[in-house]
CSV table of C-alpha atoms and ligand atoms in Angstrom, one decimal:
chain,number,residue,atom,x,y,z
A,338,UNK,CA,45.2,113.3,43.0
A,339,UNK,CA,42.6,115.7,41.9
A,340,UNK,CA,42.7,119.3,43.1
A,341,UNK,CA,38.8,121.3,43.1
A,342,UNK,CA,40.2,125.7,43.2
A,343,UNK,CA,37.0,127.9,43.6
A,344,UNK,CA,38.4,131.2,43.2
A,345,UNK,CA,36.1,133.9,43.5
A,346,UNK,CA,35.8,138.1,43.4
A,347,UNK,CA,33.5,140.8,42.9
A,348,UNK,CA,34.9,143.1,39.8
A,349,UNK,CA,32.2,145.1,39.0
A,350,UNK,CA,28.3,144.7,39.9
A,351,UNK,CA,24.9,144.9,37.5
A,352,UNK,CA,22.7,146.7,38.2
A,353,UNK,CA,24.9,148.2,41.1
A,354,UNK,CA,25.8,145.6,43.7
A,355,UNK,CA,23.3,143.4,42.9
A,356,UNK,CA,24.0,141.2,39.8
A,357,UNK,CA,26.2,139.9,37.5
A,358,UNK,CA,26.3,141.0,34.0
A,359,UNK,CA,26.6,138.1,31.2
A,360,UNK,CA,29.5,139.6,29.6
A,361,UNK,CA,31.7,139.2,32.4
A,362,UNK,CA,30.8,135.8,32.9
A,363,UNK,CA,31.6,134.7,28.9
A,364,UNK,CA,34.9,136.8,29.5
A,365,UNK,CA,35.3,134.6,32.5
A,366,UNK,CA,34.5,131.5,30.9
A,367,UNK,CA,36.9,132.4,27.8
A,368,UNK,CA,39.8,132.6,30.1
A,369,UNK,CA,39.2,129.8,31.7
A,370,UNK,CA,39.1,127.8,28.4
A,371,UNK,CA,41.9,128.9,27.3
A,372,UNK,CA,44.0,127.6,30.7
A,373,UNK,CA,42.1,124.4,29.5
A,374,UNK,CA,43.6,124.3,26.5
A,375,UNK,CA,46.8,125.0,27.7
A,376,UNK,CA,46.7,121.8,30.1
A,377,UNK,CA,46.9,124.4,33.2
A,378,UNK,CA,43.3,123.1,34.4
A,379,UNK,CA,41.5,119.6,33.5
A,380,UNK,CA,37.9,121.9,33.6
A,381,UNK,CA,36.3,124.6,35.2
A,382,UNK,CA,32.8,126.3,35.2
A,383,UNK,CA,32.0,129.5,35.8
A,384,UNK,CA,29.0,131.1,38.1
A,385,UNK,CA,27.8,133.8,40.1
A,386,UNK,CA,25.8,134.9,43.1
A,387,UNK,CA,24.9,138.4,43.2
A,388,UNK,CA,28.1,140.8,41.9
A,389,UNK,CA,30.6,137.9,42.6
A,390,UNK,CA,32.0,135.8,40.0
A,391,UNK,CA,33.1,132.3,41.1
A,392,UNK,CA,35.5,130.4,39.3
A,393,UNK,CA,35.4,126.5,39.7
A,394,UNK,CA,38.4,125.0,38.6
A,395,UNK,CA,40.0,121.5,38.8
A,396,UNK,CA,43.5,120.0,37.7
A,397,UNK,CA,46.4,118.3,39.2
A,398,UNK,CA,48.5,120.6,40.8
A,399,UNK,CA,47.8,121.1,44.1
A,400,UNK,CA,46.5,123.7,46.1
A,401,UNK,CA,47.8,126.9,46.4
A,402,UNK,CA,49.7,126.2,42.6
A,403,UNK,CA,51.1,129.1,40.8
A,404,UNK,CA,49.9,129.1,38.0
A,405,UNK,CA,46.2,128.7,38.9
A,406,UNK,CA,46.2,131.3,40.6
A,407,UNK,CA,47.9,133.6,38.1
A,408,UNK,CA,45.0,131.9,35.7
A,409,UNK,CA,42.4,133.7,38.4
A,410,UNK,CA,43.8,136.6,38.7
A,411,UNK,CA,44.5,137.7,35.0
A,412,UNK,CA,40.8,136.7,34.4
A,413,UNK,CA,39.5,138.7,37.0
A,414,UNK,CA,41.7,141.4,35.1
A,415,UNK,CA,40.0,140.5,31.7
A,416,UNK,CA,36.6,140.7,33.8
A,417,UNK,CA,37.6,144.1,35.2
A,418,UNK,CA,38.3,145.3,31.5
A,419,UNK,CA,34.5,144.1,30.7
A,420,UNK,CA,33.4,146.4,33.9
A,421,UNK,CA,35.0,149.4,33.2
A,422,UNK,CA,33.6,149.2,29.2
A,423,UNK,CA,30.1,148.8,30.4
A,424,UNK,CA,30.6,151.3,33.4
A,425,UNK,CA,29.2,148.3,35.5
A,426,UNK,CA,29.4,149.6,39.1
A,427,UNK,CA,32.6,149.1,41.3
A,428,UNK,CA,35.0,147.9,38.5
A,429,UNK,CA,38.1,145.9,39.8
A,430,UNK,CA,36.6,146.4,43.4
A,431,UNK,CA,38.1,143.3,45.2
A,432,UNK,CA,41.3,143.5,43.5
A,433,UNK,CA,43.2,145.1,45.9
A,434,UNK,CA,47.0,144.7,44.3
A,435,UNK,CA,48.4,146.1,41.3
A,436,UNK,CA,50.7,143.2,40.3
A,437,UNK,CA,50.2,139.4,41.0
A,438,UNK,CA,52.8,137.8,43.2
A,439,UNK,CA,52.4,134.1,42.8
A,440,UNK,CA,49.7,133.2,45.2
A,441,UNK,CA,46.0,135.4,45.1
A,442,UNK,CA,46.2,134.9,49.0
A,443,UNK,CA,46.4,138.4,50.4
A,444,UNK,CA,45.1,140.4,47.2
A,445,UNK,CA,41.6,140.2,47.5
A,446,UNK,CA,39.6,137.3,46.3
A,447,UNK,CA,38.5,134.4,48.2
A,448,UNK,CA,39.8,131.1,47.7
A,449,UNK,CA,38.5,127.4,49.0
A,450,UNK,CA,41.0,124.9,47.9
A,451,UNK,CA,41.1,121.1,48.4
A,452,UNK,CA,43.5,118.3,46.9
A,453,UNK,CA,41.8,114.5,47.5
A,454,UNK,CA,42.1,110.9,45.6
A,455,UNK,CA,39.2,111.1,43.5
A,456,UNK,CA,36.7,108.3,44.7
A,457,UNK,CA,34.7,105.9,41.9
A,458,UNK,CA,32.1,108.5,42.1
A,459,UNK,CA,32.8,112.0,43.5
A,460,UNK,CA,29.9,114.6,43.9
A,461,UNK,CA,30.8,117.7,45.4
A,462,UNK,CA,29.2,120.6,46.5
A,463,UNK,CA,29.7,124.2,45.6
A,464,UNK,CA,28.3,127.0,48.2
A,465,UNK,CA,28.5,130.6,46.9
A,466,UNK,CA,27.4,133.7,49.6
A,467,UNK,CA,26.8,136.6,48.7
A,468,UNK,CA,26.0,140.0,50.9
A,469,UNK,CA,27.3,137.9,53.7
A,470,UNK,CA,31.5,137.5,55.1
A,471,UNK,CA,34.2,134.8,55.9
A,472,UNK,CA,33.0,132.5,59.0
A,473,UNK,CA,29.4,132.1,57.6
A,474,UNK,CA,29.7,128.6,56.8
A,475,UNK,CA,31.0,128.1,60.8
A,476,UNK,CA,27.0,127.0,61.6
A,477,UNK,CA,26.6,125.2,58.5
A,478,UNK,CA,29.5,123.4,58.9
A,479,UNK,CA,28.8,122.6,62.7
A,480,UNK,CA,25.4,121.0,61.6
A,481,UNK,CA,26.5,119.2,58.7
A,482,UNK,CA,29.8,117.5,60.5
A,483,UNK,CA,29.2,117.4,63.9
A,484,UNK,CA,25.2,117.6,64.8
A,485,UNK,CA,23.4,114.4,65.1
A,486,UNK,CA,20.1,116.4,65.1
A,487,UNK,CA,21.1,117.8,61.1
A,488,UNK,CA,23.4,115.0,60.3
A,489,UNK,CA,21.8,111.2,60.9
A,490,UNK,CA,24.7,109.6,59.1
A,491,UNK,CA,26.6,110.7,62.7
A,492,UNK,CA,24.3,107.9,64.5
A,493,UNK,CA,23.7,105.4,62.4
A,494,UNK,CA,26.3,105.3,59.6
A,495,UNK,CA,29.7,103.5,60.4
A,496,UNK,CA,32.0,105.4,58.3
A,497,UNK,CA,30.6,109.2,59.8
A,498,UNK,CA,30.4,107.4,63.6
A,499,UNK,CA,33.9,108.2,64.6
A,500,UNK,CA,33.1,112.1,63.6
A,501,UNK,CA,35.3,114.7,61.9
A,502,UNK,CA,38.0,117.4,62.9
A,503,UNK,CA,37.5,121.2,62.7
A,504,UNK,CA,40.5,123.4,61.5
A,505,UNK,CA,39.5,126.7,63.0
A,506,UNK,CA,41.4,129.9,62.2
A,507,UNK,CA,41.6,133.0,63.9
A,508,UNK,CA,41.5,135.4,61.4
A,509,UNK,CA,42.9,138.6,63.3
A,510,UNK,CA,46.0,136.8,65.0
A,511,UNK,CA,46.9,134.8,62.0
A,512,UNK,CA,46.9,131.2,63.5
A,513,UNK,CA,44.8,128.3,63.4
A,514,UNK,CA,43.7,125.1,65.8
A,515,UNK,CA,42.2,121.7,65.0
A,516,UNK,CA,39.4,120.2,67.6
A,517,UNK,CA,38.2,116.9,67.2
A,518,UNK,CA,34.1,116.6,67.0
A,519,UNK,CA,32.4,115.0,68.8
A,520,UNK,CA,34.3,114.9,72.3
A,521,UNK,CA,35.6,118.7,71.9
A,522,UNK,CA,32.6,120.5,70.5
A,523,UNK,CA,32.0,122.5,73.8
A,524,UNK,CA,35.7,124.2,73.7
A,525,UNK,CA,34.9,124.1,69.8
A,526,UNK,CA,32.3,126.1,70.4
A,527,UNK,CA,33.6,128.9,72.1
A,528,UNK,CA,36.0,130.5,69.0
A,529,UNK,CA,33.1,128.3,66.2
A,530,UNK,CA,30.0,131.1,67.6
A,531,UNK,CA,32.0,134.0,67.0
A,532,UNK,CA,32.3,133.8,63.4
A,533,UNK,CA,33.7,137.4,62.7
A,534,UNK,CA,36.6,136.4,64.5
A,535,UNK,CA,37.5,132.9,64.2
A,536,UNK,CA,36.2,130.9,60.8
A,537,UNK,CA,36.2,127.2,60.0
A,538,UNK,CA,38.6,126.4,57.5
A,539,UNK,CA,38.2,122.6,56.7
A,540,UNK,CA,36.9,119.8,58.1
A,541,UNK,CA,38.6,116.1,58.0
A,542,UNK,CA,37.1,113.0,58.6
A,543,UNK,CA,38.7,111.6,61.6
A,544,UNK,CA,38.7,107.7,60.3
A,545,UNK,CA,40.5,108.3,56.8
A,546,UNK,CA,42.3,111.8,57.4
A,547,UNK,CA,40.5,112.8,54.3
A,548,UNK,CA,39.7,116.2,53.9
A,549,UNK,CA,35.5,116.6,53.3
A,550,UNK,CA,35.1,120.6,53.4
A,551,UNK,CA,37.5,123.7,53.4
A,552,UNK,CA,36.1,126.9,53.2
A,553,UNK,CA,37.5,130.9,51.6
A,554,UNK,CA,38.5,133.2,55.0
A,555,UNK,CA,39.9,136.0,53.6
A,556,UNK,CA,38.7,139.1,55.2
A,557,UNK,CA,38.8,141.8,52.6
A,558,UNK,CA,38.9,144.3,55.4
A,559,UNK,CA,41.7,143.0,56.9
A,560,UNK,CA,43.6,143.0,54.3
A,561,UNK,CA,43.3,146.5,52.8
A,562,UNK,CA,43.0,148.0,56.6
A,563,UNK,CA,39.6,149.7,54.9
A,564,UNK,CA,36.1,148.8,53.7
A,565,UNK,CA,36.0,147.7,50.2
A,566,UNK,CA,33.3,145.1,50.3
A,567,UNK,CA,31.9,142.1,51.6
A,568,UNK,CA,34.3,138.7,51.6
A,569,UNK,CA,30.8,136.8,50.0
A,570,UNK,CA,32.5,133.8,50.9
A,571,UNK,CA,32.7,130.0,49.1
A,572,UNK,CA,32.8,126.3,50.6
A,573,UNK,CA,33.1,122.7,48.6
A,574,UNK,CA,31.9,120.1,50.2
A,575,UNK,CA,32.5,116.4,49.0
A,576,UNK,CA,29.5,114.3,50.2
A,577,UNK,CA,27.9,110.8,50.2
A,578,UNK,CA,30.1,107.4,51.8
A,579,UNK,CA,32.7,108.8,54.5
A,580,UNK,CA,30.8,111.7,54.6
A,581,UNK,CA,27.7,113.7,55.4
A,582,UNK,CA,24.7,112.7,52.2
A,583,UNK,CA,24.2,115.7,49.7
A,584,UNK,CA,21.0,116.1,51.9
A,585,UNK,CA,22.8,116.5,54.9
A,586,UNK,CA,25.0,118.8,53.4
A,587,UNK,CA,21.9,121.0,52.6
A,588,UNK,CA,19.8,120.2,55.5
A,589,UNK,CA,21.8,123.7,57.2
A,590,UNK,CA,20.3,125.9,54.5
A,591,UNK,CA,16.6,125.4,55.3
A,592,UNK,CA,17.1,127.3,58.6
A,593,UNK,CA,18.2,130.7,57.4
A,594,UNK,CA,20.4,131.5,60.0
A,595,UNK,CA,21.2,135.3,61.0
A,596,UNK,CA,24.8,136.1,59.1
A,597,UNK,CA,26.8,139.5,58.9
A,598,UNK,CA,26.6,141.6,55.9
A,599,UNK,CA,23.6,142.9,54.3
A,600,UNK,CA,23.2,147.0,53.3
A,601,UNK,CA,26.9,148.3,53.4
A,602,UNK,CA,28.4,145.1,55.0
A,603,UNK,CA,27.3,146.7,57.8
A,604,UNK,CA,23.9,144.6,59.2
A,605,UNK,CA,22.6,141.6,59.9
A,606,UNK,CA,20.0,139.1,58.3
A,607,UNK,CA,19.0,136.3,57.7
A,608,UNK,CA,20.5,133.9,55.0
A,609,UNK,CA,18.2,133.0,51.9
A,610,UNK,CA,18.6,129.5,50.4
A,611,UNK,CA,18.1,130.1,46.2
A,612,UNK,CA,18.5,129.0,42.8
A,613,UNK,CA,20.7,131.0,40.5
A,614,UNK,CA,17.6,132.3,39.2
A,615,UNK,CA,16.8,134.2,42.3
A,616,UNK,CA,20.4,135.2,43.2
A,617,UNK,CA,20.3,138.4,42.9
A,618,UNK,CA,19.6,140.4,46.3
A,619,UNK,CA,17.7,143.3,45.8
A,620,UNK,CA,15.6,144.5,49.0
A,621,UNK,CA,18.0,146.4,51.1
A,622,UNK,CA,20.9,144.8,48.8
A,623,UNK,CA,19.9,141.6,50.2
A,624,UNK,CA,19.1,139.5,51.9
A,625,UNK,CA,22.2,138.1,51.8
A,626,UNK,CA,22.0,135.0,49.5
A,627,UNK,CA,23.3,131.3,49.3
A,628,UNK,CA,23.5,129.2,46.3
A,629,UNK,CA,25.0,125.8,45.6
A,630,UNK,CA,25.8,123.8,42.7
A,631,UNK,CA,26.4,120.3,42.7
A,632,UNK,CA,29.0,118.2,40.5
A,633,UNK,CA,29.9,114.7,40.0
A,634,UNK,CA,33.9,114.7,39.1
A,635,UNK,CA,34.7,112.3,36.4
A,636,UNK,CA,38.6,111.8,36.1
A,637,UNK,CA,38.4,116.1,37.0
A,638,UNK,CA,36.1,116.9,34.5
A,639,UNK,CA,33.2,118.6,36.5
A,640,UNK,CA,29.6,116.8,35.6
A,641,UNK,CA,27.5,119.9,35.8
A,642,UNK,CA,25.8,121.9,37.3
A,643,UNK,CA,22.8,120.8,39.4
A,644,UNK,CA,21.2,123.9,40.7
A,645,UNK,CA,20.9,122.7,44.5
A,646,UNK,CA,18.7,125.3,46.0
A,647,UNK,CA,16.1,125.4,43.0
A,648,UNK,CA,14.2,122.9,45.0
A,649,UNK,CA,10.1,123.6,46.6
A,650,UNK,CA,11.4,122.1,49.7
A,651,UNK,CA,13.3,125.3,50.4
A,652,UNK,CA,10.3,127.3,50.1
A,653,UNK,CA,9.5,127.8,53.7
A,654,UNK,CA,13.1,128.9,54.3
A,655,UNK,CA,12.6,131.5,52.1
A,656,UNK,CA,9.3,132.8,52.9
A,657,UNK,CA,10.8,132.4,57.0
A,658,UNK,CA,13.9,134.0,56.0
A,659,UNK,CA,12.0,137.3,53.5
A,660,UNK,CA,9.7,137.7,56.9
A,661,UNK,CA,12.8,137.7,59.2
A,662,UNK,CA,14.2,140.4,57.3
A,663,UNK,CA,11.1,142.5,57.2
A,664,UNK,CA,11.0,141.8,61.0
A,665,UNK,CA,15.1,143.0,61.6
A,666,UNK,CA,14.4,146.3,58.8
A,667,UNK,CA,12.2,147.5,61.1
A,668,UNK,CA,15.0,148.4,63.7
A,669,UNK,CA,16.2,150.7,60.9
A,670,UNK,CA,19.6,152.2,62.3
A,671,UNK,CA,19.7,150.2,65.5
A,672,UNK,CA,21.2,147.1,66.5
A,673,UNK,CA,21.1,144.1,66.7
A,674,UNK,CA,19.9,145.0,63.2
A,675,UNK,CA,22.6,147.0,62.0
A,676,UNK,CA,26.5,146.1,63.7
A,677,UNK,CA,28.1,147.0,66.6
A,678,UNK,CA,30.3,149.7,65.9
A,679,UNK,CA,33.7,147.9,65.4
A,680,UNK,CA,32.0,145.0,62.9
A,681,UNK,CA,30.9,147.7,60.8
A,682,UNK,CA,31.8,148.1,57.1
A,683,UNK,CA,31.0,152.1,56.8
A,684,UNK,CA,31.2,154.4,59.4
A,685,UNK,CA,30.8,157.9,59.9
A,686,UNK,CA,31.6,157.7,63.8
A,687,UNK,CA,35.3,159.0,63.7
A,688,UNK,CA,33.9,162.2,62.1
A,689,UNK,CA,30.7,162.5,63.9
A,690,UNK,CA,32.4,161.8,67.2
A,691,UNK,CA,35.0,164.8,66.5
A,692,UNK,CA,32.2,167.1,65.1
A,693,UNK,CA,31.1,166.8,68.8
A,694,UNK,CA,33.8,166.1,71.4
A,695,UNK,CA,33.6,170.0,72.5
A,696,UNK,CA,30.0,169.3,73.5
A,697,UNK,CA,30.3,166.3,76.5
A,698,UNK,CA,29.8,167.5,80.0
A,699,UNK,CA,31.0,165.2,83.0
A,700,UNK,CA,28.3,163.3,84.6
A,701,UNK,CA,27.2,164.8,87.7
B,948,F6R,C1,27.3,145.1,50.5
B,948,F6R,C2,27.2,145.8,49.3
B,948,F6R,C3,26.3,146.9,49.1
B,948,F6R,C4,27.0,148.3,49.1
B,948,F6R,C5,26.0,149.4,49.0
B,948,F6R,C6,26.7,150.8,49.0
B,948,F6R,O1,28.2,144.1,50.5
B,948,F6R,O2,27.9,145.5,48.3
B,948,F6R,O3,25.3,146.9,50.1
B,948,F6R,O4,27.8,148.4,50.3
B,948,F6R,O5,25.2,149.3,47.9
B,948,F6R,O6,27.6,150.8,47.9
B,948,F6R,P1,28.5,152.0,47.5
B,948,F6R,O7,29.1,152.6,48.7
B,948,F6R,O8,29.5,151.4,46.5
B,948,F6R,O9,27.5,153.0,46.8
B,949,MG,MG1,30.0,144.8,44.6
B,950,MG,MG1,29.1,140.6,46.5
């Protein structure tokens, strides 16, 4: 059994919130090596979108393993160190616990792990968010497993025909639910559309049990009861035979659906499809931003990267998705452009509302 960890923070932004600087990324990858080495992981690689670092990690001990997750942590650490040398903005910001405590659940960064029997060939694929939250991938995922329209392998491909089942959690109450695709997608449905609330955690194909997609929930918010930045979420996705074709996988992406986050976590916009050359959101702090990279596993060692979005084809979801958010700035402070008032990230409402409670008359 192989295990694929993507383990991913924000410890300090370039220039601002808006990049990654390469230093961070070589301490990253220096870590990592070094865990390599010492036979804790069989590879990794190291990317980014926008100010989050994502660490893509495989080896053999399961998900949710100890000492991978210590491996994570003290090289977000090591990363932090880099940030607070080169005063890069927001240092440390998504490490929200002073001392590891054997599992990076709970402390901050996201995590999407998945343990599967490595098939002859394996390619996965490797989403990475940025300016965006947890329950993003919900209509990506819908499409990919469980819409005919995105997904043709649904119709016309025996090993998809039987269709998958969605493990949904509600991220406030703590619990989760599985609903089988196709015959429950109405009820599915209901919790799947409200994505700040409940977010899809993996998906299983229903004629092998086999796990296809799992996704990072953590709500940073929740956990530290406060702002302190965007979840910018990640989601693997294994693809081709018993599941949705790399295509289908991407298909989602070239409709840039409207997703929660933007300028202070606090809007909404639409969700750019780009290369690693072009992920870095700038206008607004955003778009928000999605890349993937694609790998083939060999034995655990990650072939790669292909640089999924760096592709012409996605050019009209870009241009569509740089006029849609010229379209929603112009609502400036208003919503549906900017949150209702309990979604949003920053808020001056408590104080505003006290600097005028005196001043309310009774309706006639
Ligand atoms: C959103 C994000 C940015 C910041 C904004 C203000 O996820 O990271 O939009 O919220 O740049 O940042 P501060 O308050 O750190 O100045
Ligand atoms: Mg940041
Ligand atoms: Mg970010």
């Amino acid at each position: 059994m192989v295990t694929v960890s993507v383990i991913k923070a924000d410890v300090g932004g370039f220039v601002g919130h808006s990049s990654m600087h390469p230093d961070l990324q070589t301490s990253a990858r220096e870590e990592l090596e070094v865990a390599k080495q010492k036979k804790i992981l069989i590879d990794y690689h190291v990317s980014y979108c926008g100010d989050d670092v994502f660490l893509i990690m495989t080896h053999d001990r399961g998900v949710n393993d100890e000492q991978v997750h210590r491996t994570a942590w003290e090289t977000f650490l090591k990363g932090t160190e880099v940030a607070r040398k080169l005063h890069l903005y927001g240092a440390g910001q998504d490490l929200l616990s002073d001392a590891f405590s054997g599992n990076i659940r709970g402390m901050g960064p996201g995590s999407a792990e998945m343990e599967f029997e490595e098939r002859p060939s394996e390619p996965i694929l490797v989403f990475m968010g940025d300016k965006t939250s947890a329950g993003a991938f919900n209509l990506p995922l819908y499409k990919m497993f469980a819409d005919p329209f995105n997904t043709a392998g649904l119709v016309i491909a025996e090993p998809l025909h039987a269709g998958f089942t969605f493990e949904v959690h509600d991220v406030v109450n703590h619990q989760k639910i599985l609903f089988n695709a196709p015959e429950e997608i109405y009820d599915m449905l209901v919790f799947m559309g409200s994505p700040s609330r409940y977010a899809v955690k993996a998906v299983y194909s229903r004629r092998t049990g086999e796990i296809g997609a799992v996704s990072s929930t953590d709500k940073l918010s929740l956990i530290a009861g406060r702002y302190v930045g965007k979840d910018d979420p990640a989601c693997v996705v294994r693809s081709q035979g018993d599941f949705p074709a790399v295509g289908e996988v991407l298909e989602p992406f070239a409709m840039p659906a409207i997703v929660e986050g933007w300028m202070r976590g606090s809007h909404q916009g639409p969700w750019m499809p780009v290369s690693l050359a072009d992920a870095h959101p700038s206008r607004f702090d955003g778009p928000p931003r999605i890349a993937c990279i694609g790998f083939q596993l060999a034995d655990g060692k990650l072939v790669g990267p292909q640089d999924m979005f760096d592709d012409p084809a996605y050019e009209p979801a870009r241009r569509q998705a740089a006029e849609i958010a010229d379209y929603m700035r112009r609502h400036g402070p208003f919503e549906p452009h900017r949150l209702p008032l309990e979604e949003m990230e920053y808020t001056t409402m408590p104080a505003v509302a006290k600097k005028h409670a005196g001043r309310w008359e009774p309706l006639e």
